[in-house]
Coordinates of C-alpha atoms and ligand atoms in Angstrom, one line a residue:
M271 CA 6.1 34.0 41.1
S272 CA 8.8 32.8 39.6
L273 CA 9.4 30.5 36.0
P274 CA 10.2 27.2 36.0
P275 CA 13.5 26.1 35.1
V276 CA 13.9 26.5 30.8
S277 CA 15.4 22.8 30.7
S278 CA 13.2 20.7 32.8
P279 CA 14.6 17.5 33.5
M280 CA 11.2 15.2 33.1
P281 CA 10.7 13.4 29.7
A282 CA 9.1 14.4 26.6
R283 CA 5.6 12.5 27.5
P284 CA 3.8 10.2 24.7
L285 CA 2.1 11.2 22.1
N286 CA -0.1 9.1 20.4
P287 CA 1.2 5.9 19.4
H288 CA -1.0 5.3 16.5
Y289 CA -0.1 8.6 14.7
A290 CA 3.5 8.4 16.1
Q291 CA 4.6 5.1 14.4
L292 CA 2.7 6.0 11.3
P293 CA 6.1 6.3 7.8
T294 CA 5.1 9.2 5.8
T295 CA 2.3 8.6 3.1
I296 CA 4.1 6.8 0.3
F297 CA 2.8 9.7 -2.3
E298 CA 5.1 12.3 -0.3
V299 CA 8.4 10.3 -0.1
M300 CA 8.2 9.8 -2.9
S301 CA 6.9 13.6 -4.3
Q302 CA 9.7 15.4 -2.1
L303 CA 12.2 12.8 -3.6
A304 CA 11.0 13.9 -7.3
R305 CA 12.2 17.2 -6.4
T306 CA 14.9 16.8 -4.5
H307 CA 16.6 14.5 -7.4
E308 CA 14.9 16.7 -10.4
A309 CA 13.0 14.3 -11.0
V310 CA 10.0 13.2 -14.2
N311 CA 6.9 13.6 -11.4
L312 CA 4.8 9.8 -12.4
G313 CA 4.2 9.0 -8.8
Q314 CA 1.8 10.4 -7.0
G315 CA -1.2 11.1 -9.4
F316 CA -1.8 14.0 -10.6
P317 CA -2.5 15.4 -14.4
E318 CA -0.1 18.2 -15.3
D319 CA -2.8 20.1 -17.1
P320 CA -4.7 23.1 -15.6
G321 CA -8.5 21.8 -15.2
P322 CA -11.8 22.4 -17.5
Q323 CA -10.7 27.5 -17.9
D324 CA -14.3 27.5 -17.4
V325 CA -14.9 25.7 -14.2
R326 CA -11.7 27.4 -13.1
R327 CA -13.2 30.7 -13.7
K328 CA -16.3 29.6 -11.8
A329 CA -14.6 29.0 -9.5
A330 CA -12.3 32.8 -8.9
E331 CA -15.5 35.1 -9.8
A332 CA -17.2 33.7 -7.0
V333 CA -14.5 34.7 -4.8
M334 CA -14.6 38.4 -6.4
D335 CA -18.6 38.4 -5.8
G336 CA -18.1 37.2 -2.5
W337 CA -18.4 33.1 -1.5
N338 CA -16.5 33.8 0.8
Q339 CA -17.7 33.7 4.3
Y340 CA -18.5 29.6 5.6
P341 CA -20.8 28.4 3.5
P342 CA -23.8 25.3 6.1
M343 CA -22.5 22.4 7.1
M344 CA -24.1 20.0 4.3
G345 CA -22.9 22.7 1.9
L346 CA -24.4 24.8 -0.8
S347 CA -27.1 23.5 -2.0
E348 CA -26.5 24.9 -5.4
L349 CA -24.0 22.0 -4.7
R350 CA -26.4 19.5 -3.1
Q351 CA -28.9 19.7 -5.8
A352 CA -25.8 19.2 -8.7
A353 CA -24.5 16.4 -7.2
A354 CA -28.3 14.4 -6.9
A355 CA -29.2 15.7 -10.7
H356 CA -25.0 14.4 -11.8
Y357 CA -25.6 11.0 -10.6
G358 CA -29.2 11.0 -11.3
R359 CA -28.0 11.3 -14.7
W360 CA -24.8 9.5 -15.0
Q361 CA -25.3 6.2 -12.5
G362 CA -29.5 5.8 -13.0
L363 CA -30.1 6.8 -8.3
E364 CA -32.1 8.3 -7.0
L365 CA -30.8 11.0 -4.3
D366 CA -32.1 13.7 -2.1
P367 CA -30.1 16.8 -2.7
E368 CA -32.3 17.4 1.1
G369 CA -31.5 14.3 2.9
E370 CA -28.7 12.1 1.6
V371 CA -25.4 14.6 -0.1
M372 CA -23.1 16.3 2.1
V373 CA -19.7 18.3 0.2
T374 CA -16.5 17.6 2.2
S375 CA -13.2 18.8 2.3
G376 CA -11.5 16.6 -0.5
A377 CA -13.4 12.7 -0.8
T378 CA -10.5 12.1 2.3
E379 CA -12.8 13.7 4.7
A380 CA -14.9 12.1 3.8
L381 CA -13.6 8.2 4.3
A382 CA -12.8 9.5 7.5
A383 CA -16.3 10.7 8.7
A384 CA -17.7 7.4 7.9
L385 CA -15.7 5.5 8.9
F386 CA -15.8 8.1 12.6
S387 CA -19.6 7.1 12.4
L388 CA -20.5 3.4 10.8
I389 CA -17.7 1.8 13.2
V390 CA -18.1 1.2 17.1
P391 CA -14.1 0.3 17.8
G392 CA -14.5 -3.4 18.0
D393 CA -16.0 -3.8 14.7
E394 CA -14.5 -6.6 11.9
V395 CA -13.9 -4.6 8.6
V396 CA -13.6 -6.1 5.0
L397 CA -10.4 -3.8 3.1
F398 CA -9.0 -5.1 0.2
Q399 CA -5.4 -4.8 0.1
P400 CA -3.9 -3.2 -2.2
L401 CA -4.9 -0.6 -0.3
Y402 CA -5.8 3.2 -1.1
D403 CA -3.0 4.4 1.8
A404 CA -5.4 6.7 3.5
Y405 CA -7.5 3.2 4.8
L406 CA -6.4 1.9 7.4
P407 CA -4.7 4.2 9.7
L408 CA -8.7 5.6 9.5
V409 CA -9.9 2.3 10.1
L410 CA -7.0 1.8 13.2
R411 CA -8.7 4.8 14.1
A412 CA -11.9 4.6 15.1
G413 CA -11.1 1.3 16.4
G414 CA -11.9 -0.9 13.8
V415 CA -10.2 -4.3 13.0
P416 CA -9.3 -4.6 10.6
R417 CA -9.7 -8.3 7.8
L418 CA -8.2 -8.1 4.7
V419 CA -8.9 -9.4 1.2
R420 CA -5.5 -10.1 -0.4
L421 CA -5.9 -9.4 -4.7
E422 CA -3.0 -9.9 -6.9
P423 CA -2.4 -8.8 -10.3
P424 CA -2.8 -9.3 -13.4
G425 CA -6.3 -9.3 -12.5
W426 CA -7.0 -8.9 -9.2
R427 CA -10.1 -10.3 -8.8
I428 CA -12.2 -10.7 -5.9
T429 CA -13.9 -14.8 -5.9
P430 CA -16.4 -15.9 -3.8
E431 CA -14.0 -17.8 -1.4
K432 CA -11.5 -14.6 -0.6
L433 CA -14.8 -12.6 0.8
A434 CA -16.1 -15.8 2.4
A435 CA -12.5 -16.1 4.4
A436 CA -13.1 -12.2 5.2
F437 CA -16.9 -12.1 6.1
S438 CA -18.2 -13.0 9.9
D439 CA -20.6 -12.4 11.9
R440 CA -18.6 -9.2 13.1
T441 CA -18.9 -7.6 10.0
K442 CA -19.5 -4.1 10.4
L443 CA -19.1 -3.1 7.1
V444 CA -16.4 -3.2 3.6
L445 CA -15.0 -0.4 1.9
F446 CA -14.6 -1.1 -1.2
N447 CA -12.6 0.6 -3.9
N448 CA -13.7 0.8 -7.4
P449 CA -12.3 1.6 -10.5
Q450 CA -9.7 0.7 -7.7
N451 CA -6.1 3.6 -6.8
P452 CA -3.2 1.6 -7.5
T453 CA -4.5 -1.2 -9.8
G454 CA -6.5 0.3 -12.1
A455 CA -9.0 -3.0 -11.7
V456 CA -12.2 -1.7 -12.4
Y457 CA -15.4 -4.3 -11.1
A458 CA -17.9 -5.6 -13.1
W459 CA -21.5 -5.6 -12.4
E460 CA -21.2 -9.4 -11.6
D461 CA -18.3 -7.9 -8.7
L462 CA -20.7 -5.7 -6.6
A463 CA -23.5 -8.2 -6.7
L464 CA -20.7 -10.8 -5.4
V465 CA -19.9 -8.0 -2.8
A466 CA -23.4 -7.0 -1.8
E467 CA -24.0 -10.6 -1.7
Y468 CA -21.9 -11.2 1.8
C469 CA -23.2 -7.7 2.9
L470 CA -27.1 -8.7 3.0
K471 CA -25.4 -11.7 3.8
Y472 CA -23.5 -10.7 6.5
N473 CA -26.2 -7.6 7.0
A474 CA -22.7 -5.1 7.1
Y475 CA -22.8 -1.9 5.7
A476 CA -20.2 -1.0 2.3
V477 CA -18.2 2.4 2.0
S478 CA -17.5 2.9 -1.9
D479 CA -14.7 5.3 -2.4
E480 CA -15.8 5.9 -6.6
V481 CA -13.5 8.6 -6.6
W482 CA -12.8 8.3 -10.1
E483 CA -15.7 7.4 -11.5
H484 CA -16.1 8.7 -14.0
V485 CA -11.5 8.0 -14.5
V486 CA -12.3 4.5 -16.8
F487 CA -11.5 3.8 -20.0
D488 CA -12.5 1.3 -23.4
D489 CA -16.6 2.4 -23.3
V490 CA -16.0 0.2 -19.3
P491 CA -19.6 1.1 -17.7
F492 CA -18.5 2.2 -14.2
V493 CA -21.5 0.6 -11.8
S494 CA -22.2 2.0 -8.6
L495 CA -22.7 -0.4 -5.2
M496 CA -25.4 2.2 -4.3
S497 CA -27.2 0.9 -7.6
I498 CA -27.0 -2.8 -7.0
P499 CA -30.1 -3.9 -5.5
G500 CA -30.4 -4.3 -1.9
M501 CA -26.9 -2.1 -1.7
R502 CA -29.9 1.5 -2.1
D503 CA -29.8 2.4 1.4
R504 CA -26.9 0.4 2.9
T505 CA -23.8 2.5 1.0
V506 CA -22.2 5.3 1.7
K507 CA -21.1 7.2 -1.3
I508 CA -17.9 8.3 -2.4
S509 CA -16.4 11.0 -4.8
S510 CA -13.9 13.3 -5.9
A511 CA -14.5 16.6 -7.6
G512 CA -10.9 17.1 -7.3
K513 CA -10.8 13.8 -10.1
I514 CA -14.1 14.0 -11.8
F515 CA -11.9 17.9 -13.4
G516 CA -8.3 16.9 -12.4
M517 CA -8.3 19.6 -10.2
T518 CA -6.4 17.9 -7.1
G519 CA -5.5 20.6 -4.5
W520 CA -9.0 21.6 -4.8
K521 CA -10.1 19.3 -1.8
V522 CA -14.1 19.1 -2.2
G523 CA -15.7 15.7 -1.8
M524 CA -19.4 14.7 -2.5
V525 CA -21.1 12.1 0.2
F526 CA -24.7 9.4 -0.5
A527 CA -26.1 7.5 1.6
A528 CA -29.6 7.8 3.4
P529 CA -30.5 9.6 6.3
P530 CA -30.2 7.5 8.9
L531 CA -26.3 7.0 8.1
M532 CA -26.3 10.6 6.4
K533 CA -27.7 12.4 9.6
V534 CA -24.8 10.5 12.3
L535 CA -22.3 11.1 9.1
S536 CA -22.6 14.6 9.6
K537 CA -22.4 15.2 13.0
A538 CA -18.5 13.4 12.0
H539 CA -17.5 15.5 9.6
Q540 CA -18.9 18.6 11.8
F541 CA -16.1 18.5 14.0
L542 CA -13.8 17.5 11.0
T543 CA -14.2 20.5 9.3
F544 CA -18.2 21.7 9.6
T545 CA -16.9 23.4 5.6
T546 CA -15.5 23.7 2.7
P547 CA -14.4 26.8 0.6
P548 CA -18.0 27.9 -0.7
N549 CA -15.9 29.5 -3.6
L550 CA -14.7 25.9 -4.7
Q551 CA -18.8 24.7 -4.7
V552 CA -20.0 27.0 -6.7
A553 CA -17.4 26.3 -9.7
V554 CA -17.7 22.5 -8.5
A555 CA -22.3 22.8 -9.2
Y556 CA -21.3 24.4 -12.3
G557 CA -19.3 22.0 -13.1
L558 CA -21.5 18.7 -12.6
G559 CA -24.1 19.7 -15.3
K560 CA -21.2 20.7 -18.2
D561 CA -22.3 19.0 -21.6
D562 CA -20.8 14.6 -20.7
S563 CA -19.0 16.3 -23.8
Y564 CA -17.5 17.4 -21.9
F565 CA -16.7 14.4 -19.3
T566 CA -15.9 12.5 -22.6
S567 CA -13.3 14.1 -23.8
M568 CA -11.6 14.1 -20.5
R569 CA -11.9 9.7 -21.2
A570 CA -10.5 10.2 -24.2
G571 CA -7.7 12.4 -22.9
L572 CA -6.9 10.1 -20.6
Q573 CA -6.8 7.2 -22.8
R574 CA -4.3 7.8 -25.7
S575 CA -1.5 9.3 -22.7
R576 CA -2.7 5.8 -20.9
D577 CA -1.7 3.8 -24.7
R578 CA 1.1 5.7 -24.9
L579 CA 3.2 5.2 -22.0
A580 CA 1.5 2.4 -22.2
Q581 CA 2.7 1.2 -25.8
G582 CA 6.6 3.3 -24.9
L583 CA 7.0 0.5 -21.5
E584 CA 5.9 -2.8 -23.3
E585 CA 8.5 -1.8 -26.3
L586 CA 11.3 -1.6 -23.8
G587 CA 10.4 -4.9 -22.6
F588 CA 8.1 -4.0 -19.7
F589 CA 5.2 -5.9 -18.3
V590 CA 2.5 -3.9 -18.2
L591 CA -0.6 -4.8 -16.6
P592 CA -3.7 -3.9 -18.0
S593 CA -5.9 -0.4 -16.7
A594 CA -9.0 0.0 -17.4
G595 CA -9.6 3.4 -15.1
T596 CA -7.9 6.0 -13.2
Y597 CA -5.2 7.7 -13.8
F598 CA -2.5 5.0 -13.4
L599 CA -1.5 1.5 -15.2
S600 CA 1.1 -1.1 -13.5
I601 CA 4.1 -2.9 -14.4
D602 CA 4.9 -6.5 -13.3
L603 CA 8.3 -6.9 -12.6
A604 CA 8.4 -10.4 -12.3
A605 CA 6.4 -11.4 -15.6
G606 CA 8.8 -9.8 -16.9
G607 CA 11.5 -12.0 -15.6
G608 CA 12.7 -9.1 -13.7
P609 CA 13.6 -8.3 -10.1
A610 CA 10.8 -8.1 -8.0
D611 CA 11.2 -5.6 -6.1
D612 CA 9.6 -2.7 -6.7
E613 CA 11.3 -1.0 -4.0
A614 CA 14.7 -1.1 -5.2
F615 CA 13.7 -0.3 -7.9
C616 CA 12.0 3.1 -7.8
L617 CA 14.3 3.9 -5.9
D618 CA 17.2 3.6 -8.4
L619 CA 14.4 5.0 -10.6
V620 CA 14.7 8.5 -8.5
K621 CA 17.4 8.8 -7.6
N622 CA 19.9 7.7 -10.8
H623 CA 17.1 7.8 -13.3
K624 CA 14.9 10.3 -12.6
V625 CA 11.9 9.0 -12.9
A626 CA 9.2 8.5 -9.9
A627 CA 6.9 5.7 -9.8
I628 CA 4.8 4.2 -6.7
P629 CA 6.1 0.8 -5.8
V630 CA 2.6 -0.6 -4.4
S631 CA 3.9 -2.8 -1.6
A632 CA 3.3 0.1 0.4
F633 CA -0.7 -0.3 0.0
Y634 CA -0.4 -3.4 1.9
A635 CA -0.8 -3.8 5.8
G636 CA 1.5 -8.0 5.9
E637 CA 2.2 -10.2 2.9
A638 CA 3.4 -7.5 -0.1
V639 CA 3.2 -8.3 -3.4
R640 CA 6.6 -7.1 -4.5
S641 CA 6.9 -6.7 -8.0
V642 CA 4.6 -4.3 -9.3
V643 CA 5.1 -0.5 -9.6
R644 CA 2.7 2.3 -10.7
F645 CA 2.2 4.7 -13.2
C646 CA 0.9 8.2 -13.0
F647 CA 0.4 8.5 -17.7
A648 CA -2.1 12.0 -16.6
K649 CA 0.5 14.3 -17.9
H650 CA 1.7 15.8 -21.4
D651 CA 2.9 13.4 -24.3
A652 CA 6.7 15.2 -24.2
T653 CA 6.5 14.4 -19.5
I654 CA 5.3 10.3 -21.0
D655 CA 8.6 10.4 -23.7
R656 CA 10.6 12.5 -21.2
A657 CA 10.1 9.2 -18.8
L658 CA 9.8 7.1 -21.8
E659 CA 13.8 8.2 -22.8
R660 CA 14.4 7.6 -19.1
L661 CA 13.9 4.3 -18.8
A662 CA 15.5 2.8 -21.4
A663 CA 18.4 3.4 -19.8
L664 CA 16.5 0.0 -17.5
R665 CA 15.7 -1.2 -21.0
H666 CA 18.6 -4.9 -19.3
L667 CA 17.0 -5.5 -15.7
R668 CA 12.8 -5.4 -17.1
Ligands
PMP889 N1 -10.2 7.6 -2.6 C1 -9.0 7.0 -2.7 C2 -9.1 6.1 -4.3 C3 -8.0 7.6 -3.8 O1 -7.2 7.8 -4.8 C4 -8.4 9.1 -3.1 C5 -7.4 10.8 -4.2 N2 -5.9 9.7 -5.3 C6 -8.7 9.8 -3.1 C7 -9.7 8.5 -1.6 C8 -8.3 11.7 -1.6 O2 -9.3 11.5 -2.9 P1 -8.8 13.4 -1.9 O3 -8.4 14.7 -2.9 O4 -10.2 14.3 -2.8 O5 -9.3 13.7 -0.4
LIG890 N1 -4.6 9.8 -4.8 C1 -3.3 10.2 -5.1 C2 -2.5 9.4 -5.8 O1 -2.8 8.1 -5.9 C3 -2.3 10.9 -4.4 C4 -3.7 11.4 -3.2 C5 -2.3 11.7 -2.0 O2 -0.7 12.8 -2.1 N2 -2.4 11.9 -0.7 O3 -2.1 9.6 -5.9

């Protein structure tokens, strides 16, 4: 038998165009530029602190104690129980650890499982932009038809008019993010009630990405969409231990939904990742039971960092938008009287001034707001100060 010639004259077969045409995520692009230019990286959102020592130690001990084989597909029972107790205590939710809680490999996997299991190709999906970068590609891959609600600075307000224009009888679900990345907006009970009103009116589900639920400031209360009357059994709530404990590489997500939704969601999960490293699950189960003081001091520390960066930027003359939650705050170049090209600003900043930030236009599809630049403040004081010293060179541009 003779093998075919090594260099075949046939053209390469096309790959899936959905992925072939996708750009590389802005987080990866900016972090790569930060490495190349040895910049202070205030782009991609990750804290500089290593995370709570006791939780890290639990994970390390769990490896040595033998938690290294496949855990159950739905997640370790210890973690599901700890999660149900945690959200009962913090958000007043009553969740059945057996039928309504599942552990995933990060919130990203939870999002994929939720969207793949809820969307029937052709279903309309209401999304708010600026959108977290994974949303649109996942909705489109699932065959959903996006209906985009465009939010604008400084308030990023959701109005009845905007919802009325986006929802219809074809709406299958709304993908909601609160607290919101990249804006740092935290939506209040009234905003959630408005979203709920439209979900109920059109019999739509909600996928509520609440990964930043513990990162809220100024005593602003966090309210889960799941707790709004009428939403309990039509909401898929998504959480992330990576954000709760400030260890973004852990990729331990949690998803909460009524049993009929969870049954189908778990089928999507079983062939995405099936399970999540058991040692991390043991550690997260422990961490969720930590005293309130851990969570309140984590918030207080981040709030101090937010204020340090905000004050420094204001002193340099930048127009700082409010941030009520997340690791992020933004400046509005147009409001500060400067050029309104966030991408050009960020490229100049990283290459010539060695500070990486994220242009918020990357989170829009279609007509974007082009004047907003996002900075991550979950950093040590010295890092924030170094970035501010470098930003001082841009004083004339603001
Ligand atoms: N949703 C939002 C809004 C996020 O900001 C992030 C991460 N920054 C994720 C989902 C992904 O979370 P994970 O790393 O747990 O997959
Ligand atoms: N969520 C992080 C951010 O907003 C980044 C996540 C990622 O890099 N995929 O910066």
